[in-house]
């Protein structure tokens, strides 16, 4: 295939591309989604921390080497080689797989949901500028009689009693941080059926988030290329500051030992492997279309092969180092409260909004550390969400997501959990990675893809990449895709809420929406493309009409006693 270079914008230099991709793949998933993802696949708080320990690195590295890095290179190389966006690139690579591009758009639509995380972070950031952190005390209007301050001398005994004794929802105490999250920020209702009132403060924060994201891309990569110098680099500065501060806290060593102590028996747990696979897909930004789009703005001579390897190493390394920052803070909290680390905090979507604010509230200069953390979380989210297939598509997704997926009502957290669990889950991404590998390796050709990379960078990819694209990665994705259904666990809430049956049906509809679009588009492409099934059907119909005509002629000749043999010979 000859590359047709169109009048398309390009990155001004390699640094802009590298920082844009680094900011996109190294996002809030490293500090927020990873623990929550392990919770979803494990079903318990203890599994969250076990999932993040060193024995988790073995399955993580397995999937990273055999799925993450090969598909990362594949998506980036497709964009650079075709110089096209998410959908149009497949018209050159494999027209039958054009539905993969449309499936990416569906994934991006659900990904807009995570803008609410920026709104939550903005809310916390504004609250951190008070004279004292509002989530550190129980003398606020939103607190209940069950509230317990983190600095309370009775906190340790009450906390241990709640975990070891027989308690009910009415008698269990709540930390001031949990009450701030559930009652002040979310104003949680009783369930998904109870929509509740609009949280106007969150509406304003969400609106500010959308405006900020839009202006990050409103002039295309000319704006994005400048923005990433700040949004991609500053979170690393904040992470380094929080890491150094965390390592100097009392009890940090206890948290690091818990993080680094392996438990080989957990390798026999299928859920650990499934969680590792999902984490690789999410953290590498696979099957979302962003890698293809950003690669398409490169010059065709850019060494996409070397860039992909470095970016994958940076992403995995950041996840590992971020674990030290996480567990040093959790070790400090456990030391202060006198409880085991696996009993430090609750898990779920609010993990980052409970554990980190709780640690900040216990430190000297607590407002400073809270501000640093939430600025880092906001910038990580901006990098992850600011790049979409096209500017026009971005605007459409923004408008739809703001009114449909806003989660700014009192029941919004239940909606958030439902969409997060089903809308863009690991099964969807596994199927799309499988479809990508099959379309490129078996339709376009794995050898031709290697030739294309060699043509661009002057270096042929390692043989392992060809084997992964053709055999290993599709097989792993297929097995994990099947296992995700065999090991399926319905969504449950940590607050004891059970979702209604219609909610699960809606969830499965969202999960299948990005999957079914691939075969549907493929069938439609076959039916309407000249020279394919449409033409074959037309030929069959013409032959059938001709046969019927000949039969009628023969019958009429026979009935009129005309000579039959000469007529048959003529036909």
XYZ file of C-alpha atoms in Angstrom:
571
model
C 0.000 0.000 0.000
C 1.342 3.407 -0.915
C 1.101 6.016 1.774
C -0.835 9.062 0.651
C 0.371 12.018 2.707
C -2.424 14.554 2.903
C -2.443 18.141 4.057
C -2.547 17.180 7.712
C -1.199 18.956 10.759
C 1.910 17.499 12.345
C 3.683 17.710 15.665
C 6.331 20.412 15.578
C 8.878 18.047 17.112
C 9.221 14.638 18.667
C 8.975 16.030 22.200
C 5.384 17.127 21.662
C 4.360 13.675 20.441
C 6.220 11.900 23.216
C 4.739 14.098 25.946
C 1.233 13.886 24.459
C 1.283 10.086 24.397
C 2.972 9.892 27.804
C 0.316 12.157 29.283
C -2.448 10.142 27.649
C -1.337 6.697 28.801
C 0.078 7.756 32.190
C -3.132 9.073 33.677
C -5.309 8.847 36.723
C -5.517 5.102 36.176
C -2.104 4.839 37.818
C -3.281 6.425 41.063
C -7.043 5.906 40.960
C -8.229 3.164 38.630
C -5.622 0.536 39.475
C -6.823 -0.100 43.067
C -10.461 0.210 42.020
C -9.931 -2.149 39.063
C -8.421 -4.761 41.364
C -11.389 -4.303 43.693
C -13.832 -4.978 40.859
C -12.049 -8.154 39.839
C -11.463 -9.338 43.384
C -14.606 -8.391 45.235
C -12.954 -7.458 48.521
C -10.692 -4.916 50.125
C -7.927 -7.371 50.961
C -7.695 -8.359 47.308
C -7.104 -4.726 46.359
C -3.829 -4.642 48.219
C -2.836 -8.195 47.322
C -3.472 -7.321 43.693
C -0.997 -4.458 43.902
C 1.792 -6.427 45.537
C 4.900 -7.718 43.803
C 3.416 -11.097 42.866
C 1.018 -9.096 40.685
C 3.994 -7.980 38.574
C 4.440 -11.429 37.003
C 1.035 -11.600 35.271
C 1.258 -7.857 34.614
C 4.602 -8.247 32.802
C 3.287 -11.296 30.945
C 0.363 -9.369 29.451
C 2.440 -6.223 28.934
C 5.062 -8.051 26.864
C 2.703 -10.220 24.811
C -0.317 -7.929 24.425
C 0.360 -4.405 25.659
C 3.578 -3.521 23.815
C 2.718 -5.273 20.488
C -0.766 -3.723 20.224
C 0.592 -0.332 21.365
C 3.112 -0.406 18.507
C 0.463 -1.670 16.088
C -2.011 1.144 16.789
C 0.678 3.838 16.727
C 2.217 2.519 13.499
C -1.179 2.335 11.756
C -1.784 6.020 12.465
C 1.661 7.142 11.319
C 1.658 4.966 8.195
C -1.814 5.889 6.941
C -1.765 9.517 8.177
C -5.445 9.023 8.955
C -7.705 9.157 11.997
C -9.455 6.444 13.975
C -12.029 5.438 11.339
C -10.473 6.381 7.993
C -7.224 4.533 8.730
C -9.083 1.225 8.514
C -10.317 2.041 5.019
C -6.699 1.792 3.905
C -5.590 -1.051 6.145
C -8.678 -3.287 6.089
C -12.016 -1.840 4.885
C -13.844 -4.808 6.382
C -12.585 -3.729 9.812
C -13.891 -0.172 9.606
C -16.269 -1.039 12.428
C -13.259 -1.157 14.753
C -12.905 2.598 14.310
C -16.572 3.171 15.109
C -16.211 0.942 18.176
C -13.370 3.197 19.332
C -15.784 6.137 19.156
C -18.225 4.254 21.392
C -15.417 3.598 23.882
C -14.510 7.285 23.787
C -18.112 8.199 24.542
C -18.075 6.127 27.715
C -14.603 7.476 28.538
C -16.105 10.982 28.736
C -17.719 9.746 31.940
C -14.392 10.132 33.735
C -14.579 13.894 33.388
C -16.637 13.762 36.568
C -13.389 12.804 38.322
C -11.992 16.213 37.358
C -15.146 17.805 38.796
C -14.737 15.881 42.063
C -11.060 16.862 42.188
C -11.908 20.528 41.600
C -14.396 20.340 44.467
C -11.733 18.922 46.791
C -9.157 21.403 45.524
C -11.408 24.333 46.365
C -12.173 22.852 49.777
C -8.446 22.445 50.513
C -7.985 26.232 50.625
C -10.062 26.535 53.809
C -8.397 27.412 57.097
C -8.676 23.736 58.070
C -9.465 20.756 55.859
C -13.253 20.245 56.067
C -12.948 16.449 55.842
C -10.702 16.281 58.932
C -13.389 17.227 61.482
C -16.911 16.178 62.452
C -18.285 19.605 63.415
C -19.771 20.318 59.999
C -23.412 20.510 58.934
C -23.207 17.352 56.825
C -21.775 15.145 59.596
C -23.878 12.615 61.509
C -23.725 11.228 65.022
C -21.717 8.253 63.685
C -18.866 10.504 62.501
C -15.432 9.930 64.041
C -12.529 12.312 63.521
C -9.232 10.918 62.318
C -7.403 12.489 65.240
C -9.852 11.168 67.808
C -8.187 9.093 70.571
C -11.105 6.640 70.372
C -10.690 6.178 66.603
C -8.496 3.101 66.804
C -10.699 1.142 69.219
C -13.891 2.125 67.440
C -12.421 1.295 64.034
C -11.179 -2.109 65.175
C -14.510 -2.889 66.822
C -16.348 -2.139 63.599
C -14.168 -4.528 61.628
C -13.931 -7.361 64.125
C -17.332 -7.219 65.807
C -20.842 -7.861 64.586
C -22.139 -4.520 63.362
C -24.991 -3.208 61.274
C -25.242 -0.296 58.908
C -26.934 1.761 61.610
C -24.316 1.195 64.328
C -21.056 1.347 62.352
C -19.054 4.559 62.695
C -17.884 6.594 59.748
C -14.673 8.526 59.414
C -14.975 12.236 58.758
C -13.297 11.714 55.364
C -15.911 9.150 54.292
C -18.764 11.391 55.385
C -17.306 14.348 53.484
C -17.118 12.186 50.348
C -20.532 10.564 50.639
C -22.619 13.355 52.191
C -20.919 16.614 51.197
C -19.513 15.867 47.734
C -21.955 13.253 46.427
C -25.007 13.785 48.642
C -25.749 10.118 47.940
C -29.306 8.918 47.480
C -30.613 5.469 48.430
C -29.986 3.924 45.020
C -30.031 4.190 41.239
C -33.817 4.419 41.173
C -33.717 7.528 43.360
C -32.163 10.172 41.117
C -32.383 12.886 43.750
C -31.539 16.542 43.404
C -28.933 18.156 41.204
C -25.633 18.894 42.931
C -25.164 22.411 41.551
C -21.629 22.759 42.861
C -20.661 19.649 40.909
C -22.452 21.020 37.837
C -20.271 24.119 37.920
C -17.124 22.050 38.496
C -18.069 19.769 35.621
C -18.739 22.723 33.342
C -15.336 24.139 34.207
C -13.835 20.729 33.382
C -15.456 20.637 29.939
C -14.361 24.181 29.146
C -10.789 23.417 30.167
C -10.696 20.217 28.117
C -12.132 21.926 25.066
C -9.580 24.721 25.112
C -6.824 22.114 25.327
C -7.711 20.946 21.801
C -9.736 23.785 20.246
C -6.977 24.617 17.739
C -5.914 21.044 17.170
C -2.406 19.855 17.894
C -1.084 23.408 17.824
C -2.800 23.896 21.172
C -2.300 20.362 22.439
C 1.412 20.422 21.645
C 1.886 23.425 23.917
C -0.423 22.258 26.687
C 1.323 18.894 27.159
C 4.554 20.566 28.236
C 2.769 21.495 31.453
C 0.067 18.836 31.854
C 2.420 15.921 31.185
C 5.473 17.074 33.139
C 3.927 18.735 36.200
C 2.215 15.539 37.477
C 5.620 13.850 37.556
C 6.944 16.697 39.684
C 3.977 16.346 42.038
C 4.355 12.558 42.150
C 8.036 12.916 43.038
C 7.207 15.402 45.824
C 4.469 13.164 47.241
C 6.758 10.126 46.989
C 9.588 11.806 48.893
C 7.159 13.108 51.479
C 5.512 9.697 51.836
C 8.807 7.899 52.339
C 9.712 10.235 55.215
C 6.483 9.586 57.136
C 6.403 7.298 60.185
C 5.018 3.905 59.233
C 6.017 4.265 55.558
C 8.345 1.266 55.811
C 5.441 -0.876 57.022
C 3.511 0.067 53.898
C 6.463 -0.649 51.590
C 7.009 -4.080 53.136
C 3.359 -4.856 52.543
C 3.710 -3.646 48.941
C 6.873 -5.601 48.179
C 6.167 -8.794 50.096
C 5.167 -11.484 47.552
C 2.465 -14.108 47.930
C 3.107 -16.756 45.237
C -0.123 -18.597 46.048
C -2.066 -15.689 44.550
C -0.670 -16.596 41.122
C -3.157 -19.475 41.037
C -6.054 -17.041 41.308
C -7.676 -16.395 37.918
C -8.949 -13.028 39.124
C -5.396 -11.757 39.626
C -4.545 -12.605 36.004
C -7.731 -11.024 34.712
C -7.060 -7.898 36.762
C -3.511 -7.730 35.379
C -4.783 -8.049 31.810
C -7.379 -5.322 32.332
C -4.825 -3.029 33.925
C -2.472 -3.403 30.957
C -5.262 -2.550 28.500
C -6.355 0.503 30.473
C -2.930 1.836 31.425
C -1.514 1.431 27.897
C -4.529 3.212 26.397
C -5.300 0.350 24.010
C -8.471 0.018 21.928
C -9.445 3.657 22.461
C -8.229 5.211 19.201
C -6.052 7.887 20.824
C -2.759 6.157 19.956
C -3.728 5.970 16.284
C -4.773 9.624 16.210
C -1.610 10.901 17.880
C 0.558 8.710 15.677
C -1.130 10.095 12.554
C 0.264 13.580 13.318
C 3.844 12.275 13.133
C 6.050 12.573 10.122
C 6.151 9.279 8.244
C 9.883 9.039 8.915
C 9.487 9.212 12.703
C 10.945 6.217 14.533
C 7.632 4.991 15.921
C 9.217 1.650 16.793
C 11.669 3.109 19.327
C 9.112 5.626 20.639
C 6.586 2.889 21.399
C 9.103 0.835 23.358
C 10.177 3.812 25.456
C 6.605 4.940 26.115
C 5.541 1.459 27.243
C 8.537 1.266 29.594
C 7.699 4.728 30.978
C 4.083 3.775 31.605
C 4.853 0.527 33.426
C 7.634 2.152 35.412
C 5.347 4.967 36.528
C 2.734 2.486 37.729
C 5.345 0.635 39.782
C 6.859 3.779 41.296
C 3.410 5.206 42.047
C 2.854 2.114 44.202
C 5.578 3.362 46.573
C 3.773 6.686 46.948
C 0.456 4.895 47.550
C 1.679 2.412 50.141
C 3.921 4.811 51.991
C 0.826 6.949 52.623
C -1.270 3.913 53.569
C 1.479 2.703 55.904
C 1.472 6.121 57.587
C -2.310 5.996 58.066
C -2.097 2.460 59.485
C 0.666 3.581 61.859
C -1.344 6.555 63.070
C -4.536 4.552 63.576
C -2.924 1.366 64.871
C -4.715 -0.888 62.379
C -3.513 -3.310 59.660
C -2.936 -1.777 56.235
C -5.718 -3.806 54.610
C -8.154 -2.146 57.046
C -7.023 1.413 56.453
C -9.791 2.564 54.140
C -12.701 1.434 52.050
C -12.347 0.643 48.371
C -14.409 1.647 45.391
C -14.565 4.654 43.037
C -13.825 6.999 45.928
C -10.574 5.316 46.981
C -8.506 8.286 45.813
C -10.957 10.650 47.477
C -10.769 8.881 50.852
C -7.277 7.424 51.276
C -5.276 10.385 49.963
C -7.288 13.132 51.716
C -7.092 11.033 54.879
C -3.298 10.895 54.644
C -3.056 14.613 53.872
C -5.220 15.493 56.878
C -2.751 13.719 59.183
C 0.351 15.496 57.865
C 1.777 18.845 58.887
C 0.909 21.511 56.294
C -2.070 19.360 55.350
C -3.577 21.960 52.977
C -0.363 22.061 50.937
C -0.236 18.294 50.396
C -3.940 18.146 49.576
C -3.543 20.899 46.965
C -0.529 19.153 45.419
C -2.325 15.834 45.151
C -5.529 17.146 43.585
C -3.679 19.354 41.115
C -1.758 16.246 40.056
C -4.990 14.233 39.731
C -6.640 16.968 37.646
C -3.705 17.247 35.250
C -3.476 13.470 34.880
C -7.163 13.368 33.973
C -6.824 16.277 31.526
C -4.023 14.466 29.688
C -6.023 11.263 29.531
C -9.272 12.844 28.321
C -8.193 15.765 26.147
C -7.362 13.782 23.002
C -10.130 12.266 20.896
C -10.418 11.215 17.233
C -11.356 14.673 15.877
C -12.230 18.093 17.187
C -15.794 17.874 15.880
C -16.195 14.456 17.443
C -14.782 15.876 20.661
C -17.443 18.575 20.740
C -20.207 16.034 20.109
C -18.890 13.737 22.815
C -18.594 16.629 25.245
C -22.195 17.746 24.713
C -23.617 14.223 24.908
C -21.576 13.279 27.946
C -22.385 16.492 29.791
C -26.130 15.937 29.622
C -26.254 12.127 29.704
C -23.234 10.902 31.652
C -22.803 13.825 33.983
C -23.427 11.961 37.267
C -24.134 15.236 39.048
C -27.349 14.068 40.695
C -27.515 12.526 44.146
C -27.806 9.100 42.525
C -24.957 9.844 40.132
C -22.405 7.655 41.890
C -24.527 4.590 41.168
C -24.751 5.622 37.535
C -20.992 6.143 37.500
C -20.337 2.662 38.852
C -22.722 1.075 36.346
C -21.176 2.762 33.303
C -17.635 2.231 34.546
C -18.274 -1.461 35.215
C -19.985 -2.259 31.903
C -19.487 0.599 29.442
C -15.766 0.300 28.738
C -14.794 -2.805 30.657
C -11.987 -5.226 30.000
C -14.096 -7.579 27.855
C -14.842 -4.798 25.354
C -11.184 -3.821 25.069
C -10.106 -7.455 24.728
C -12.516 -7.991 21.833
C -11.334 -4.854 20.029
C -7.664 -5.794 20.491
C -8.498 -9.218 19.080
C -10.281 -7.641 16.096
C -7.345 -5.286 15.472
C -4.792 -8.084 15.409
C -6.920 -10.263 13.133
C -7.671 -7.402 10.706
C -4.020 -6.365 10.413
C -2.338 -9.788 10.517
C -4.751 -11.842 8.442
C -6.346 -9.260 6.139
C -3.699 -6.590 5.574
C -0.885 -9.000 6.370
C 1.591 -9.115 9.247
C 4.498 -9.153 6.778
C 3.172 -6.053 5.032
C 2.831 -4.318 8.398
C 6.452 -5.131 9.180
C 7.404 -3.825 5.714
C 5.505 -0.609 6.417
C 7.362 -0.047 9.698
C 10.681 -0.813 8.013
C 9.812 1.662 5.256
C 9.112 4.386 7.833
C 11.915 3.878 10.355
C 14.490 1.897 8.401
C 14.380 -0.971 10.890
C 12.299 -4.135 10.767
C 10.424 -4.999 13.973
C 11.539 -7.942 16.040
C 10.142 -11.306 14.976
C 8.305 -11.505 18.298
C 6.025 -8.632 17.256
C 5.011 -10.422 14.079
C 4.269 -13.596 16.045
C 2.298 -11.615 18.623
C 0.190 -9.809 16.014
C -0.596 -13.022 14.171
C -0.888 -15.669 16.877
C 0.015 -14.864 20.490
C -1.888 -11.621 21.170
C -5.140 -12.730 19.464
C -5.050 -16.050 21.319
C -4.472 -14.387 24.691
C -7.212 -11.837 24.032
C -9.634 -14.592 22.984
C -8.932 -16.705 26.069
C -9.234 -13.717 28.403
C -12.401 -12.581 26.624
C -14.005 -15.969 27.259
C -12.742 -16.062 30.846
C -14.217 -12.611 31.503
C -17.667 -14.113 30.912
C -16.958 -17.345 32.760
C -15.687 -15.372 35.756
C -18.403 -12.720 35.501
C -19.582 -11.198 38.784
C -22.593 -8.853 38.817
C -21.931 -5.327 39.960
C -22.470 -4.773 43.673
C -22.082 -1.656 45.751
C -19.893 -1.408 48.840
C -22.721 0.474 50.541
C -24.861 -2.671 50.569
C -26.996 -1.531 47.633
C -28.159 -4.180 45.144
C -28.777 -2.953 41.608
C -32.181 -3.753 40.039
C -32.468 -6.295 37.223
C -33.085 -3.625 34.575
C -29.814 -1.950 35.521
C -27.887 -5.129 34.711
C -29.715 -5.341 31.385
C -28.764 -1.750 30.630
C -25.201 -2.518 31.632
C -24.946 -5.443 29.235
C -26.428 -3.294 26.459
C -23.640 -0.773 27.050
C -21.015 -3.519 27.137
C -22.187 -5.038 23.859
C -22.608 -1.681 22.099
C -18.900 -1.436 21.291
C -18.649 -5.129 20.405
C -21.583 -5.607 18.020
C -20.681 -2.552 15.948
C -17.652 -4.414 14.529
C -19.519 -7.367 12.916
C -22.469 -5.145 11.944
C -20.223 -2.714 10.064
C -18.390 -5.642 8.487
C -21.598 -7.209 7.175
C -22.835 -3.832 5.895
C -19.503 -3.265 4.160
C -19.757 -6.621 2.405
C -23.332 -5.955 1.316
C -22.801 -2.489 -0.158
C -19.290 -2.774 -1.598
C -19.075 -3.343 -5.337
C -17.409 -6.606 -6.201
C -18.358 -8.299 -2.955
C -21.467 -10.102 -1.781
C -23.720 -7.557 -3.485
C -22.292 -8.320 -6.929
C -22.307 -12.062 -6.257
C -25.968 -11.864 -5.312
C -26.740 -9.872 -8.440
C -25.019 -12.463 -10.652
C -26.900 -15.303 -8.973
C -30.187 -13.450 -9.479
C -29.436 -12.853 -13.183
C -28.573 -16.513 -13.706
C -31.780 -17.539 -11.960
C -33.843 -15.194 -14.180
C -32.115 -16.517 -17.274
C -32.797 -20.106 -16.218
C -36.467 -19.365 -15.634
C -36.683 -17.657 -19.026
C -35.124 -20.634 -20.767
C -37.507 -22.997 -18.973
C -40.512 -20.973 -20.074
C -39.259 -20.898 -23.658
C -38.762 -24.646 -23.664
C -42.243 -25.170 -22.265
C -43.855 -22.891 -24.827
C -42.018 -24.561 -27.707
C -43.044 -27.963 -26.429
C -46.674 -26.969 -26.152
C -46.734 -25.613 -29.709
C -45.023 -28.764 -31.041
C -42.007 -26.793 -32.301
C -38.735 -28.681 -32.935
C -37.094 -28.813 -29.501
C -33.533 -30.000 -30.261
C -32.444 -27.039 -32.441
C -33.799 -24.615 -29.855
C -31.817 -26.264 -26.979
C -28.649 -26.260 -29.036
C -29.058 -22.541 -29.691
C -29.445 -21.857 -26.006
